[in-house]
Amino acid sequence: MGRGRDHGRRRRLPDHAGTEGLLVIPDAESSRGSEGQESPLGPHPRRQLHPGKARSERTQARRARERTGADSPRHLRFDRPSAHARGSGRLCPGSIQACLRQRCGPAAGVATLRRALGPALAGCSAPDTAGDSADYPVPQAYLYRNYVIDSFNRDKAYDEFIREQIAGDLLPAHSGPERWEHVVATGYLAMAKRFSVHPENYKYLTIDDTIDNLGKTYLGLTVACARCHDHKYDPISNKDYYALYGILDSTRYPFAGSENLNEQRDFVYRLPGDKVQAILGPFNQRLKPLDERLKQLEEEKKALDAGGVQAGASVTPVAAHRTAKEIGAEIKEVKKERRAIIAERPILDSAYAVADETPHDAPVLLRGDPGKKGDVAPRRFLQVLGGQPLPAGSKQSGRFELANWIADPKNPLTARVMVNRIWEYHFGKGLVQTPSDFGKRGKTPTHPELLDYLATHFIESGWSIKRVHRLIMLSATYQVRSDGPEENAKTDPSNDLRWKFDRQRRDAESIRDAMLMVSGDLNPAVAGAHAFPHPAAWDWTQHDPFAALYDTNKRSVYLMVQRSQRHPYLSTFDGADPNVSTAERTSSITPLQALYMMNSEFVHTRSRHFADRIIAAAPDDRRRLKLAFESALGRPPTRDETQRALGYLRLSRQKLEGAGVTSGQLTRESWASFLRGVLATNEFIYLD
């Protein structure tokens, strides 16, 4: 993005007339469109590349089901392209069409959420804890997660989605439910990491986390690198950073709680403020003297721990006869009384959301130090993207204007960054292979014209994410096999020119969801709040932080995700770190993963239930085997696989019988053992 290295990433989006052949190739065996016009996505004769062959319908169906969230194989039709598709020169498999038609159920938003918007959500989903030293839970976090999934399901326009997340509370609403949806959407900003036991301490770090996420997610820029000085590589100044900082410093962030203040503050209630006060006011009045007494006791204990001397005091404030044990006992009693009142207090609907505070411009913090203030930086957008200031006399934070600047169709980055993420979601790597860095240190687009075309199509389709999915999935490029011509590897070993489809390992959530699906255990319902303890029981500290695992048979995006403690399953299979913006996930192969697939109780249970399903559905082993392969791998077994599997089942029954397994369990246990092996195969875990 720096001077002299544009890469086509900051140009105005061009007129895309004549570029409709970029994605859709009339014949999968051919690299050219009409009149010999070369397709930038087809093989490149000048680079001596040979065309790849199209994948089988079954392979395409399996990938389509994975990417669209189609619930089961019954939704897939292994038929030939329609007459209309053939006549229009489009390779349009019925299996992919069936999956695309099904992108309206709960699974569709989940499928897109995991990776296409992973950077915005700091991982696979919105974290359910705040991230301070005690890592207090946020029971309301599920509202934002479900808002995102529902937005994808409804194919909400992406520009509208951006505006709601950054400034939903400042947008006009036509009804109470719409207003509440807008408020919940600002959970995107509220999800920034907390660093302190007090709401105001280290807020500058929470704002820095927000700016970092905003810049990378929507603009593909590392704006946070300008916090201490001008950006070393991109045209983003220190004042640019603090112009955005002032907007967010004029915003009130909610506080989830800490060991010093173990209750929520500044959450946004669904009811109007006067009604909230009428309901909660009496309880808060009863809590006020207890809070004051607790503060006195903590100061008293602190002074006693310091030898009876309080820093800054001219006299010794602690009576000599008061012991630490006595003070501790009183603190315990006061906390018990507080918990009793909190247990009585109603829990009103509220959201982990932001709101405007007194608007102001922020000073530049010299070298990022909040104790060293420099000149004031007026609130505005990044200079390199226009530098638009706030309207004269503005009485708001500036989030409304910021949202409009980012979502403006004239912004040269927003659409390109998102379509690049969608491309990466399908192909494993983007057209720009540094999806959160379109700057000078980022990589050059492999197909700049295609990036422009997709971005233009995205905007002209009304910012429809589903239409971009459809465009990509119905292209010949998407349908190319993963075992392309070997001679192409000499010219393009990294497959940047897309002459084959890179084999991809399913992500952690997909592997778990697939096991739940084939076993019949998947609960497709949308999840609500997790089973967190009642607020009256909240008393976690940095030495005894919150930690929990909540088991569920719902999709993995609904797993409770903590910031301070990685989920054991997700971390084993390279799940995203919930503490950082994750542009790309790693895909490792470790012994621990193999051990999990062999020994985990989760896998053993799924295998037994999978066995129960096929035993009930088919009367003999041959038909059961066919059903098992179709369900797990999307294809029937080969003749050799059939013979080997039947032999394994016979041997397994003999060994189980010798081990004393009852006759009624022999069939189930032998099949469970075999299916555990099927679930551990590369073919189940990887997608071609």
XYZ file of C-alpha atoms in Angstrom:
688
model
C 0.000 0.000 0.000
C 3.014 2.244 0.316
C 4.175 4.647 -2.344
C 5.462 2.985 -5.457
C 3.786 -0.297 -4.578
C 0.068 -0.024 -5.161
C -0.613 -3.612 -6.262
C -4.031 -2.556 -7.463
C -5.275 -2.610 -3.889
C -6.128 1.067 -3.447
C -7.374 1.916 -6.920
C -10.984 2.853 -7.440
C -13.005 -0.200 -8.273
C -13.109 -0.378 -12.087
C -15.950 -0.861 -14.506
C -16.104 -4.652 -14.726
C -17.563 -4.832 -18.215
C -15.936 -7.648 -20.112
C -14.658 -9.413 -16.987
C -17.468 -11.930 -16.525
C -15.230 -14.694 -17.867
C -12.785 -14.314 -14.995
C -14.463 -16.894 -12.804
C -16.740 -18.966 -14.982
C -14.901 -21.061 -17.558
C -17.121 -22.747 -20.163
C -15.243 -26.037 -20.119
C -13.288 -27.366 -17.163
C -10.811 -28.858 -19.638
C -10.236 -25.514 -21.317
C -8.400 -22.427 -20.217
C -10.040 -20.035 -22.671
C -13.348 -18.335 -23.112
C -14.948 -17.233 -26.347
C -12.707 -16.131 -29.208
C -9.685 -17.583 -27.417
C -9.828 -14.977 -24.662
C -7.583 -16.144 -21.831
C -9.091 -16.348 -18.371
C -6.894 -15.048 -15.540
C -8.080 -18.015 -13.490
C -7.456 -20.601 -16.151
C -4.091 -22.135 -16.983
C -1.578 -19.671 -18.365
C 0.028 -20.863 -21.616
C 2.737 -18.247 -21.297
C 3.679 -19.869 -18.007
C 3.398 -23.342 -19.513
C 0.585 -24.518 -17.234
C -1.713 -27.369 -18.163
C -5.433 -27.350 -17.358
C -6.623 -29.372 -14.381
C -9.572 -31.744 -14.547
C -12.853 -31.188 -12.747
C -13.529 -33.082 -9.546
C -16.168 -35.761 -9.315
C -19.690 -34.820 -8.331
C -19.271 -36.635 -5.035
C -16.104 -34.725 -4.160
C -17.766 -31.450 -5.065
C -20.817 -32.363 -3.019
C -18.744 -33.111 0.053
C -16.890 -29.819 -0.164
C -20.083 -27.902 -0.863
C -21.751 -29.464 2.143
C -18.796 -28.464 4.299
C -18.710 -24.886 3.077
C -22.453 -24.220 3.082
C -23.425 -26.078 6.225
C -25.915 -28.376 4.463
C -27.098 -30.673 7.226
C -26.824 -34.146 5.687
C -26.195 -36.052 2.452
C -29.912 -36.238 1.727
C -29.723 -32.629 0.575
C -27.238 -33.471 -2.173
C -28.202 -34.523 -5.687
C -25.505 -36.310 -7.656
C -26.895 -35.288 -11.013
C -25.484 -33.677 -14.095
C -25.507 -29.957 -14.829
C -28.875 -28.599 -15.835
C -29.688 -27.846 -19.452
C -29.701 -24.149 -18.640
C -26.268 -24.432 -17.066
C -24.870 -26.298 -20.059
C -26.445 -23.873 -22.461
C -24.984 -20.883 -20.662
C -21.517 -22.407 -20.580
C -21.523 -22.759 -16.793
C -20.405 -25.876 -14.997
C -23.175 -25.995 -12.412
C -23.380 -29.273 -10.458
C -26.715 -30.096 -8.898
C -24.987 -31.025 -5.642
C -23.557 -27.530 -5.240
C -26.859 -25.954 -6.234
C -28.645 -28.017 -3.595
C -26.236 -26.845 -0.926
C -26.514 -23.232 -2.035
C -30.297 -23.442 -1.838
C -29.954 -24.680 1.721
C -27.894 -21.678 2.841
C -30.863 -20.421 4.833
C -30.776 -22.702 7.870
C -28.844 -22.141 11.109
C -25.825 -24.053 9.796
C -25.236 -21.593 6.966
C -24.287 -18.683 9.192
C -22.187 -20.984 11.355
C -20.241 -22.254 8.341
C -19.357 -18.729 7.217
C -18.799 -17.380 10.709
C -15.957 -19.724 11.605
C -13.450 -18.386 9.117
C -14.787 -15.574 6.945
C -15.241 -13.304 9.961
C -12.803 -14.989 12.340
C -10.579 -11.896 12.642
C -13.482 -9.743 13.813
C -14.457 -12.242 16.460
C -10.975 -12.993 17.763
C -11.255 -16.579 16.745
C -14.059 -18.984 16.008
C -16.692 -17.100 17.943
C -17.191 -14.249 20.344
C -15.212 -15.041 23.512
C -17.405 -15.639 26.545
C -15.037 -14.037 29.062
C -13.566 -10.551 29.430
C -9.875 -11.387 29.577
C -8.735 -9.627 32.755
C -6.590 -11.516 35.269
C -9.625 -13.263 36.820
C -11.216 -13.723 33.361
C -14.762 -12.932 34.469
C -17.523 -14.500 32.356
C -19.837 -12.499 30.119
C -23.157 -14.406 30.136
C -24.587 -12.009 27.542
C -21.853 -12.740 24.961
C -24.091 -15.284 23.238
C -26.375 -12.459 22.074
C -23.665 -11.013 19.839
C -22.601 -14.441 18.564
C -26.176 -15.267 17.581
C -26.600 -11.821 16.024
C -23.633 -12.506 13.724
C -24.903 -15.967 12.750
C -28.396 -14.638 12.092
C -26.975 -11.800 9.991
C -25.159 -14.280 7.751
C -28.230 -16.499 7.539
C -30.360 -13.565 6.385
C -27.592 -12.392 4.057
C -27.627 -8.984 5.677
C -25.848 -6.461 3.480
C -22.232 -6.305 4.608
C -22.150 -2.498 4.684
C -25.201 -2.539 6.962
C -23.523 -5.199 9.091
C -20.467 -2.957 9.527
C -22.562 0.065 10.487
C -24.521 -1.905 13.063
C -21.401 -3.339 14.690
C -19.601 -0.022 15.033
C -22.501 2.357 15.655
C -25.679 0.308 16.024
C -26.807 2.262 19.077
C -26.606 5.486 17.052
C -28.607 4.220 14.065
C -32.325 4.941 13.627
C -34.623 2.034 14.498
C -38.238 1.471 13.464
C -39.157 -0.781 16.374
C -38.048 -1.948 19.787
C -36.702 -5.292 18.505
C -34.719 -3.529 15.767
C -33.239 -1.099 18.283
C -32.231 -4.003 20.518
C -30.618 -5.821 17.588
C -28.594 -2.690 16.821
C -27.478 -2.417 20.443
C -26.439 -6.082 20.583
C -24.440 -5.599 17.364
C -22.067 -3.186 19.111
C -20.884 -6.183 21.093
C -18.229 -6.267 18.366
C -16.541 -3.263 20.017
C -17.384 -4.416 23.543
C -15.553 -7.712 22.916
C -12.181 -5.941 23.017
C -9.898 -7.416 25.640
C -9.836 -6.010 29.196
C -6.557 -5.579 31.041
C -7.444 -4.293 34.497
C -9.428 -4.978 37.664
C -10.999 -1.505 37.398
C -13.226 -0.191 34.567
C -11.054 2.853 33.775
C -7.564 1.469 34.322
C -5.686 0.558 31.144
C -8.599 1.593 28.959
C -6.010 2.797 26.459
C -4.994 -0.848 25.916
C -8.611 -1.877 25.332
C -8.907 0.938 22.777
C -5.657 -0.182 21.144
C -7.074 -3.707 20.843
C -10.197 -2.234 19.226
C -8.237 -0.139 16.720
C -6.039 -3.102 15.844
C -9.099 -5.254 15.173
C -10.966 -2.573 13.217
C -7.989 -1.886 10.992
C -7.152 -5.506 10.234
C -10.697 -6.831 9.924
C -12.324 -4.233 7.698
C -9.444 -2.368 6.055
C -6.660 -4.942 5.960
C -4.342 -2.409 7.607
C -2.115 -2.671 10.676
C -3.253 0.688 12.062
C -2.186 -0.155 15.632
C 1.451 -0.055 14.491
C 1.098 3.752 14.562
C 0.329 3.911 18.285
C 3.823 4.986 19.371
C 5.098 6.585 16.144
C 4.255 6.947 12.470
C 3.807 3.581 10.751
C 7.192 2.366 9.535
C 5.902 1.069 6.198
C 2.381 2.309 5.421
C 1.185 5.931 5.113
C -0.538 5.911 8.524
C 0.617 8.617 10.903
C 0.705 8.740 14.684
C -2.028 11.395 14.508
C -4.142 9.085 12.342
C -4.073 6.569 15.180
C -5.101 9.111 17.824
C -7.780 10.569 15.559
C -9.437 7.140 15.748
C -8.448 6.803 19.407
C -10.505 9.901 20.286
C -13.604 8.335 18.731
C -13.258 5.231 20.894
C -12.169 7.166 23.981
C -15.520 8.967 23.652
C -17.183 5.558 23.920
C -18.195 3.805 27.139
C -17.144 0.167 27.292
C -18.989 -2.288 29.570
C -17.125 -3.895 32.458
C -17.692 -7.590 33.150
C -16.316 -7.644 36.695
C -13.071 -8.389 38.507
C -11.795 -9.487 41.875
C -11.951 -5.859 43.054
C -15.383 -5.196 41.576
C -17.111 -8.526 41.119
C -20.224 -7.397 39.315
C -21.096 -5.995 35.913
C -20.996 -2.269 35.190
C -22.177 -0.186 32.230
C -23.977 -2.973 30.359
C -26.807 -1.687 28.167
C -30.277 -2.649 29.368
C -33.133 -3.475 27.064
C -35.615 -1.522 29.189
C -35.499 2.296 29.319
C -33.281 3.750 32.024
C -36.119 4.991 34.237
C -37.705 1.534 34.366
C -34.354 -0.076 35.123
C -33.825 2.376 37.962
C -37.289 1.703 39.354
C -36.624 -2.051 39.454
C -32.975 -2.161 40.512
C -32.692 1.097 42.474
C -33.913 -0.289 45.825
C -31.445 -3.188 45.648
C -28.566 -0.912 44.690
C -29.386 1.370 47.607
C -29.080 -1.578 49.963
C -25.747 -2.500 48.393
C -24.244 0.989 48.583
C -23.367 1.043 52.325
C -21.992 -2.484 52.065
C -19.741 -1.453 49.173
C -18.478 1.518 51.177
C -17.815 -0.689 54.176
C -15.949 -3.200 52.019
C -13.742 -0.437 50.664
C -12.898 0.720 54.195
C -12.110 -2.801 55.321
C -9.861 -3.448 52.305
C -7.929 -0.244 53.025
C -7.689 -1.219 56.692
C -6.370 -4.660 55.798
C -3.910 -3.192 53.309
C -2.570 -0.788 55.937
C -2.245 -3.580 58.494
C -0.349 -5.703 55.976
C 2.034 -2.754 55.549
C 2.796 -2.692 59.274
C 0.025 -0.342 60.269
C 1.190 2.470 58.006
C -0.836 3.668 55.048
C 1.073 5.295 52.194
C 0.404 9.027 52.024
C -1.167 9.202 55.483
C 0.358 11.342 58.279
C -0.915 9.108 61.075
C -1.369 5.393 61.653
C -5.055 4.797 60.714
C -5.437 1.272 62.067
C -6.326 0.514 65.647
C -3.606 -1.639 67.152
C -5.996 -4.195 68.544
C -7.515 -4.999 65.098
C -5.971 -8.140 63.669
C -5.889 -9.341 60.077
C -7.996 -12.312 61.108
C -10.724 -10.084 62.538
C -10.751 -7.815 59.505
C -10.852 -10.824 57.192
C -13.806 -12.262 59.089
C -15.741 -9.006 58.743
C -14.937 -8.794 55.028
C -16.270 -12.314 54.634
C -19.466 -11.406 56.489
C -20.054 -8.237 54.435
C -19.531 -10.163 51.186
C -22.015 -12.783 52.357
C -24.596 -10.058 52.993
C -23.918 -8.571 49.549
C -24.388 -11.937 47.854
C -27.739 -12.388 49.582
C -28.990 -9.064 48.180
C -27.643 -9.811 44.683
C -29.396 -13.186 44.774
C -32.701 -11.350 45.369
C -32.060 -8.724 42.679
C -33.816 -9.425 39.351
C -31.616 -10.152 36.324
C -32.842 -7.845 33.564
C -32.128 -8.281 29.857
C -28.873 -6.524 29.070
C -26.207 -6.596 26.385
C -22.428 -6.510 26.401
C -22.530 -3.380 24.280
C -21.079 0.121 24.049
C -22.598 3.584 24.328
C -21.478 7.165 23.800
C -19.767 9.120 26.572
C -18.897 12.813 26.548
C -17.361 13.348 23.103
C -13.843 14.740 22.989
C -10.669 14.764 20.942
C -7.790 12.828 22.462
C -4.193 13.965 22.855
C -1.395 12.019 21.244
C 0.173 9.753 23.868
C 3.897 10.176 23.333
C 5.442 6.780 22.621
C 2.081 5.298 23.593
C 2.521 6.303 27.253
C -0.740 7.595 28.823
C 1.342 9.628 31.284
C 2.942 11.684 28.497
C 0.405 13.703 26.543
C 1.192 15.625 23.378
C -0.894 17.690 20.949
C -4.602 16.992 20.579
C -5.544 14.979 17.476
C -8.974 15.977 16.092
C -11.215 12.984 15.409
C -11.238 11.986 11.735
C -10.679 9.077 9.355
C -7.282 7.872 8.154
C -5.644 10.507 5.959
C -4.653 7.966 3.303
C -8.334 6.995 2.884
C -9.664 10.542 2.743
C -9.096 11.934 6.225
C -12.716 13.032 6.555
C -13.284 15.049 9.763
C -16.371 14.904 11.954
C -19.144 17.343 11.018
C -18.809 20.739 12.649
C -20.599 20.827 15.977
C -20.928 17.044 16.231
C -22.218 15.992 19.645
C -21.536 12.283 19.283
C -18.444 10.127 19.667
C -17.840 9.850 15.929
C -18.583 6.122 15.694
C -21.501 6.825 13.351
C -19.214 8.655 10.932
C -16.460 6.048 11.314
C -18.886 3.281 10.383
C -19.987 5.207 7.292
C -16.412 5.899 6.237
C -15.504 2.224 6.438
C -18.712 1.007 4.747
C -18.635 3.608 1.966
C -18.597 1.853 -1.451
C -15.939 4.388 -2.495
C -13.599 3.053 0.177
C -11.033 1.130 -1.906
C -10.280 -1.468 0.762
C -13.418 -2.658 2.563
C -14.965 -4.705 -0.254
C -11.617 -6.069 -1.430
C -10.673 -7.211 2.064
C -13.950 -9.063 2.590
C -14.072 -10.842 -0.782
C -10.465 -11.854 -0.230
C -11.500 -13.429 3.083
C -14.354 -15.280 1.368
C -11.912 -16.533 -1.273
C -9.537 -17.690 1.471
C -12.460 -19.429 3.190
C -13.003 -21.579 0.102
C -9.485 -22.062 -1.242
C -7.342 -22.054 1.894
C -5.434 -18.908 0.950
C -6.545 -15.559 -0.373
C -5.826 -13.734 -3.592
C -3.875 -11.542 -1.180
C -2.178 -14.114 1.019
C -1.852 -11.709 3.950
C -5.605 -11.167 4.449
C -5.240 -8.719 7.341
C -2.379 -6.748 5.794
C -2.958 -5.104 2.417
C -0.109 -2.710 3.172
C 3.446 -2.549 1.939
C 4.564 -5.500 4.047
C 1.679 -7.599 2.749
C 1.843 -9.834 -0.288
C 0.967 -8.789 -3.817
C -2.390 -10.063 -5.148
C -1.949 -13.123 -7.337
C -4.922 -12.008 -9.486
C -5.455 -8.237 -9.019
C -8.077 -8.028 -11.780
C -10.063 -10.812 -10.170
C -9.857 -9.109 -6.771
C -11.258 -5.946 -8.366
C -13.961 -7.891 -10.166
C -15.116 -9.723 -7.046
C -15.148 -6.501 -5.021
C -17.171 -4.736 -7.711
C -19.586 -7.669 -7.942
C -19.891 -7.627 -4.139
C -20.857 -3.956 -3.999
C -23.169 -4.078 -7.020
C -24.978 -7.111 -5.599
C -25.948 -5.030 -2.572
C -22.993 -6.246 -0.485
C -24.430 -9.783 -0.558
C -22.018 -12.328 0.913
C -24.126 -15.237 -0.334
C -23.860 -14.025 -3.917
C -20.080 -14.003 -3.676
C -20.196 -17.548 -2.282
C -22.404 -18.597 -5.191
C -20.178 -16.936 -7.780
C -17.093 -18.707 -6.447
C -18.675 -22.122 -5.884
C -20.158 -22.300 -9.379
C -16.845 -21.445 -11.033
C -14.688 -23.992 -12.821
C -11.771 -22.861 -10.658
C -13.597 -24.068 -7.572
C -14.344 -27.414 -9.207
C -10.783 -28.320 -10.223
C -9.337 -31.488 -8.658
C -6.698 -31.478 -5.922
C -4.364 -33.778 -7.886
C -3.623 -31.504 -10.833
C -1.031 -32.092 -13.571
C 2.344 -32.722 -11.923
C 4.244 -30.761 -14.572
C 2.546 -27.557 -13.348
C 4.378 -27.843 -10.025
C 7.640 -26.952 -11.758
C 6.222 -23.637 -12.952
C 3.978 -22.768 -9.990
C 4.948 -24.932 -6.982
C 2.886 -22.885 -4.513
C -0.249 -23.126 -6.707
C -0.749 -19.362 -6.692
C -2.349 -19.593 -10.152
C -4.968 -22.089 -8.960
C -4.212 -24.931 -11.407
C -5.340 -27.396 -8.729
C -7.398 -27.288 -5.564
C -5.240 -27.348 -2.442
C -6.199 -30.145 -0.106
C -7.359 -28.690 3.199
C -7.700 -30.116 6.653
C -11.044 -29.434 8.240
C -10.797 -26.886 11.007
C -11.317 -27.935 14.613
C -14.994 -27.026 14.681
C -15.732 -28.813 11.414
C -14.144 -32.074 12.566
C -16.172 -32.087 15.771
C -19.397 -31.100 13.989
C -18.877 -33.818 11.368
C -18.479 -36.480 14.054
C -21.644 -35.283 15.774
C -23.490 -35.321 12.454
C -22.580 -38.843 11.306
C -23.340 -40.223 14.765
C -26.786 -38.640 14.743
C -25.937 -36.708 17.908
C -25.834 -33.209 16.433
C -28.389 -30.881 17.983
C -29.064 -28.303 15.241
C -30.790 -25.823 17.557
C -29.397 -22.347 18.099
C -27.694 -22.139 21.499
C -28.548 -19.631 24.191
C -26.642 -18.589 27.292
C -24.121 -20.891 28.923
C -24.725 -22.302 32.400
C -22.596 -19.717 34.200
C -22.934 -19.436 37.995
C -25.429 -16.892 39.327
C -23.827 -13.432 39.797
C -24.290 -13.798 43.544
C -21.594 -16.495 43.485
C -19.023 -14.465 41.548
C -15.875 -14.212 43.619
C -13.013 -15.109 41.278
C -9.529 -13.645 41.686
C -6.301 -13.607 39.701
C -5.132 -16.523 41.864
C -8.410 -18.391 41.443
C -9.763 -17.245 38.042
C -12.949 -18.383 36.403
C -12.520 -21.677 34.552
C -15.166 -24.039 33.195
C -16.094 -26.409 30.379
C -19.717 -26.791 29.330
C -20.400 -29.884 27.252
C -22.889 -29.646 24.406
C -23.963 -31.586 21.324
C -24.679 -28.376 19.459
C -22.365 -27.022 16.794
C -18.861 -26.164 17.922
C -19.296 -22.460 17.339
C -21.522 -22.578 20.431
C -18.795 -23.963 22.703
C -17.949 -21.708 25.626
C -14.666 -19.980 24.757
C -12.421 -18.456 27.428
C -9.637 -15.976 26.869
C -7.287 -17.108 29.643
C -7.771 -20.850 29.194
C -7.815 -22.491 25.775
C -10.499 -25.089 25.153
C -8.647 -28.451 25.260
C -10.242 -29.834 22.094
C -10.051 -26.631 20.046
C -6.418 -26.046 20.974
C -5.518 -29.630 19.990
C -6.784 -29.046 16.441
C -5.430 -25.502 15.971
C -8.531 -23.595 17.033
C -8.115 -19.832 16.936
C -6.580 -18.005 19.892
C -9.493 -16.023 21.414
C -7.116 -13.288 22.596
C -6.027 -12.056 19.181
C -7.390 -11.259 15.754
C -6.777 -14.457 13.782
C -6.463 -13.797 10.060
C -5.319 -17.307 9.151
C -5.310 -20.496 11.154
C -2.384 -22.844 11.229
C -2.981 -26.453 10.243
C -0.646 -28.757 12.112
C -0.288 -32.533 12.197
C 0.641 -33.729 15.683
C 0.738 -37.033 17.592
C -1.665 -35.495 20.108
C -4.339 -35.218 17.413
C -3.973 -38.894 16.503
C -4.112 -39.883 20.169
C -7.273 -37.834 20.603
C -8.972 -39.604 17.688
C -7.996 -43.004 19.123
C -8.608 -42.498 22.835
C -10.998 -39.598 23.409
C -14.253 -40.491 25.133
C -15.974 -38.049 22.776
C -14.785 -40.024 19.720
C -15.625 -43.378 21.342
C -19.168 -42.197 22.103
C -19.680 -40.857 18.579
C -18.397 -44.132 17.108
C -20.836 -46.203 19.170
C -23.762 -44.002 18.202
C -22.650 -44.075 14.554
C -22.644 -47.881 14.822
C -26.135 -47.863 16.319
C -27.396 -45.821 13.369
C -26.071 -48.028 10.596
C -26.964 -51.279 12.394
C -30.557 -50.071 12.699
C -30.639 -48.839 9.089
C -29.212 -51.892 7.272
C -29.677 -55.657 7.835
C -26.202 -56.941 6.906
C -22.569 -55.865 7.052
C -22.158 -55.134 3.334
C -25.033 -52.673 3.261
C -23.959 -51.204 6.585
C -20.484 -50.657 5.178
C -21.851 -48.829 2.150
C -23.999 -46.635 4.389
C -21.063 -45.890 6.707
C -18.793 -44.821 3.832
C -21.514 -42.717 2.216
C -22.239 -40.964 5.517
C -18.650 -40.308 6.592
C -16.735 -40.021 3.312
C -19.407 -39.202 0.744
C -18.653 -42.246 -1.422
C -19.198 -46.035 -1.458
C -16.327 -48.334 -0.446
C -14.140 -49.872 -3.120
C -14.089 -53.647 -3.611
C -10.753 -53.904 -1.790
C -11.982 -51.735 1.086
C -15.096 -53.891 1.382
C -13.117 -57.118 1.664
C -10.665 -55.681 4.175
C -13.445 -54.140 6.270
C -15.457 -57.355 6.393
C -12.321 -59.232 7.426
C -11.648 -56.704 10.180
C -15.206 -57.013 11.486
C -14.941 -60.820 11.643
C -11.609 -60.675 13.465
C -12.891 -57.972 15.809
C -15.916 -60.063 16.790
C -13.666 -63.040 17.535
C -11.381 -60.991 19.770
C -14.272 -59.303 21.566
C -15.940 -62.658 22.151
C -12.685 -63.982 23.594
C -12.541 -60.953 25.886
C -15.945 -61.796 27.332
C -18.115 -59.275 25.485
C -21.716 -60.481 25.476
C -23.249 -61.678 22.218
C -25.723 -58.812 22.260
C -22.864 -56.289 22.192
C -20.537 -58.010 19.710
C -21.966 -56.384 16.595
C -22.155 -52.933 18.147
C -18.642 -52.970 19.613
C -17.009 -54.408 16.490
C -18.663 -51.783 14.327
C -17.795 -49.019 16.808
C -14.156 -50.093 16.640
C -14.182 -50.060 12.835
C -15.954 -46.695 12.618
C -13.503 -45.147 15.045
C -10.882 -45.954 12.437
C -13.006 -44.407 9.683
C -13.352 -41.163 11.669
C -9.574 -41.054 12.132
C -8.777 -41.408 8.413
C -7.240 -38.592 6.421
C -10.177 -38.801 4.053
C -12.595 -37.883 6.848
C -10.410 -35.143 8.308
C -9.262 -33.613 5.006
C -11.211 -32.174 2.081
C -10.078 -32.626 -1.529
